[in-house]
CSV table of C-alpha atoms in Angstrom, one decimal:
chain,number,residue,atom,x,y,z
A,129,UNK,CA,-0.1,0.0,-0.1
A,130,UNK,CA,1.4,3.2,-1.1
A,131,UNK,CA,0.8,6.2,1.5
A,132,UNK,CA,-0.4,8.7,-1.2
A,133,UNK,CA,-2.0,11.8,-0.3
A,134,UNK,CA,-5.4,12.3,-1.8
A,135,UNK,CA,-5.7,15.2,-4.5
A,136,UNK,CA,-6.8,18.0,-2.8
A,137,UNK,CA,-10.0,19.6,-3.8
A,138,UNK,CA,-10.8,23.2,-4.5
A,139,UNK,CA,-12.2,23.6,-1.2
A,140,UNK,CA,-9.0,23.0,0.4
A,141,UNK,CA,-6.8,25.1,-1.9
A,142,UNK,CA,-9.1,28.1,-1.0
A,143,UNK,CA,-9.1,27.5,2.7
A,144,UNK,CA,-5.0,27.4,2.4
A,145,UNK,CA,-4.9,30.6,0.7
A,146,UNK,CA,-7.7,31.9,3.1
A,147,UNK,CA,-5.4,30.8,5.9
A,148,UNK,CA,-2.3,32.6,4.1
A,149,UNK,CA,-4.1,35.7,3.6
A,150,UNK,CA,-5.1,35.7,7.4
A,151,UNK,CA,-1.5,35.0,8.6
A,152,UNK,CA,-0.3,37.7,6.4
A,153,UNK,CA,-2.7,40.2,7.6
A,154,UNK,CA,-2.0,39.2,11.2
A,155,UNK,CA,1.6,39.2,10.7
A,156,UNK,CA,1.0,42.8,9.3
A,157,UNK,CA,-1.0,44.0,12.3
A,158,UNK,CA,1.5,42.8,14.7
A,159,UNK,CA,4.3,44.7,13.2
A,160,UNK,CA,2.1,47.7,12.8
A,161,UNK,CA,1.3,47.5,16.6
A,162,UNK,CA,5.0,47.1,17.2
A,163,UNK,CA,6.1,49.7,15.4
A,164,UNK,CA,3.3,51.9,17.0
A,165,UNK,CA,4.6,50.9,20.5
A,166,UNK,CA,8.2,51.6,19.4
A,167,UNK,CA,7.5,55.1,18.4
A,168,UNK,CA,5.0,55.9,21.5
A,169,UNK,CA,8.1,54.7,23.7
A,170,UNK,CA,10.5,56.9,21.8
A,171,UNK,CA,8.6,59.9,21.0
A,172,UNK,CA,5.8,59.7,23.3
A,173,UNK,CA,1.8,60.3,22.6
A,174,UNK,CA,1.7,61.7,19.0
A,175,UNK,CA,-0.7,64.7,18.8
A,176,UNK,CA,-4.1,64.2,18.0
A,177,UNK,CA,-6.3,66.2,15.3
A,178,UNK,CA,-6.6,69.8,15.7
A,179,UNK,CA,-10.2,69.0,17.1
A,180,UNK,CA,-9.0,66.6,19.8
A,181,UNK,CA,-6.2,69.1,20.9
A,182,UNK,CA,-9.0,71.9,21.1
A,183,UNK,CA,-11.1,69.6,23.0
A,184,UNK,CA,-8.4,69.0,25.3
A,185,UNK,CA,-7.5,72.8,25.7
A,186,UNK,CA,-11.1,73.7,26.5
A,187,UNK,CA,-11.3,70.9,29.1
A,188,UNK,CA,-7.9,71.8,30.7
A,189,UNK,CA,-9.0,75.6,30.8
A,190,UNK,CA,-12.3,74.4,32.4
A,191,UNK,CA,-10.5,72.3,35.0
A,192,UNK,CA,-8.1,75.1,35.9
A,193,UNK,CA,-10.7,77.8,36.1
A,194,UNK,CA,-13.3,75.5,38.5
A,195,UNK,CA,-10.2,74.9,40.7
A,196,UNK,CA,-9.4,78.4,41.3
A,197,UNK,CA,-9.8,80.2,44.5
A,198,UNK,CA,-10.5,83.8,44.5
A,199,UNK,CA,-8.8,85.5,47.6
A,200,UNK,CA,-10.2,89.0,46.5
A,201,UNK,CA,-13.8,87.9,47.0
A,202,UNK,CA,-13.7,86.6,50.7
A,203,UNK,CA,-14.7,83.7,52.2
A,204,UNK,CA,-18.5,84.2,52.0
A,205,UNK,CA,-18.3,85.0,48.4
A,206,UNK,CA,-16.0,82.3,47.6
A,207,UNK,CA,-18.3,79.3,47.2
A,208,UNK,CA,-21.1,81.6,45.5
A,209,UNK,CA,-18.3,83.0,42.8
A,210,UNK,CA,-17.0,79.3,42.5
A,211,UNK,CA,-20.6,78.2,41.3
A,212,UNK,CA,-20.9,81.1,39.0
A,213,UNK,CA,-17.5,80.2,37.2
A,214,UNK,CA,-18.4,76.6,37.1
A,215,UNK,CA,-21.6,77.4,35.4
A,216,UNK,CA,-19.9,79.8,33.1
A,217,UNK,CA,-17.3,77.2,32.1
A,218,UNK,CA,-20.2,74.4,31.7
A,219,UNK,CA,-22.1,76.7,29.2
A,220,UNK,CA,-19.0,77.5,27.2
A,221,UNK,CA,-17.9,73.9,27.0
A,222,UNK,CA,-21.8,72.8,25.9
A,223,UNK,CA,-21.4,75.6,23.2
A,224,UNK,CA,-17.8,74.4,21.9
A,225,UNK,CA,-18.1,70.6,22.0
A,226,UNK,CA,-21.0,70.0,19.5
A,227,UNK,CA,-19.1,72.4,17.1
A,228,UNK,CA,-15.9,70.8,17.4
A,229,UNK,CA,-17.9,67.0,17.0
A,230,UNK,CA,-19.6,68.0,13.9
A,231,UNK,CA,-16.7,70.0,12.4
A,232,UNK,CA,-13.5,68.6,13.1
A,233,UNK,CA,-12.1,68.8,9.3
A,234,UNK,CA,-12.5,72.7,9.9
A,235,UNK,CA,-10.2,72.9,12.8
A,236,UNK,CA,-7.4,70.6,11.0
A,237,UNK,CA,-7.9,73.2,7.9
A,238,UNK,CA,-7.5,76.2,10.4
A,239,UNK,CA,-4.5,74.7,12.0
A,240,UNK,CA,-2.9,74.0,8.3
A,241,UNK,CA,-3.8,77.7,7.5
A,242,UNK,CA,-2.3,79.2,10.6
A,243,UNK,CA,0.8,77.1,10.0
A,244,UNK,CA,1.2,78.5,6.6
A,245,UNK,CA,0.3,82.2,7.8
A,246,UNK,CA,3.0,81.7,10.4
A,247,UNK,CA,5.5,80.6,7.8
A,248,UNK,CA,4.5,83.7,5.3
A,249,UNK,CA,5.2,86.2,8.4
A,250,UNK,CA,8.4,84.6,9.4
A,251,UNK,CA,9.4,84.8,5.9
A,252,UNK,CA,8.6,88.7,5.7
A,253,UNK,CA,10.4,89.4,8.9
A,254,UNK,CA,13.3,87.4,8.2
A,255,UNK,CA,13.5,89.6,5.0
A,256,UNK,CA,13.0,92.6,6.5
A,257,UNK,CA,15.6,91.9,9.2
A,258,UNK,CA,18.0,91.1,6.4
A,259,UNK,CA,17.4,94.8,4.9
A,260,UNK,CA,17.7,96.3,8.3
A,261,UNK,CA,21.1,94.5,9.3
A,262,UNK,CA,22.9,95.2,5.8
A,263,UNK,CA,24.7,98.3,5.5
A,264,UNK,CA,23.8,101.1,3.2
A,265,UNK,CA,26.5,99.8,0.7
A,266,UNK,CA,24.9,96.9,0.5
A,267,UNK,CA,21.5,98.1,-0.2
A,268,UNK,CA,23.0,100.1,-3.3
A,269,UNK,CA,24.3,96.8,-4.9
A,270,UNK,CA,20.4,95.8,-4.6
A,271,UNK,CA,19.4,98.6,-6.5
A,272,UNK,CA,19.6,98.2,-10.5
A,273,UNK,CA,20.9,101.2,-12.6
A,274,UNK,CA,17.5,101.1,-14.8
A,275,UNK,CA,14.3,102.5,-13.1
A,276,UNK,CA,12.0,99.9,-11.7
A,277,UNK,CA,9.0,99.8,-14.2
A,278,UNK,CA,7.1,97.5,-11.5
A,279,UNK,CA,5.7,94.9,-14.1
A,280,UNK,CA,1.9,95.2,-13.4
A,281,UNK,CA,1.9,97.8,-10.4
A,282,UNK,CA,1.0,100.9,-12.6
A,283,UNK,CA,2.9,103.9,-14.3
A,284,UNK,CA,5.1,104.5,-11.1
A,285,UNK,CA,9.0,104.4,-11.3
A,286,UNK,CA,11.6,104.0,-8.6
A,287,UNK,CA,12.7,107.4,-7.7
A,288,UNK,CA,16.4,107.4,-6.1
A,289,UNK,CA,16.4,110.1,-3.4
A,290,UNK,CA,20.3,109.8,-2.8
């Protein structure tokens, strides 16, 4: 008797392929989890989206405001003033949180726009500082001998006052 393996049918082949695909997916998921754990250990918790960060900021400010003790109001007015502050904080949170939850992509867009505005401002300031810190002789080298016609800015010409 020969110990031949029976020919595998299409069901067994499909099941073997599914097992291989599952093994691949499992290995990828494990590798991804290990990489995330390594990055978390090395760099700390990555920042969330702008909406999540804004929500954390609102919560932190609310906690700090609620915990403040006011020495100016005295011992009798202190609890009443704290209650007013807590109510105001709760109302502000109630107004802000639904907006954050409904439009999280808006806050990501605003954060990106703020970053671009900061880069443009920094570039303008650095250019101006460079002009201020260069000497008068260096500025004359930047001025061309011919008048600047200012393409598309109108009929004005540069006037040399020196």
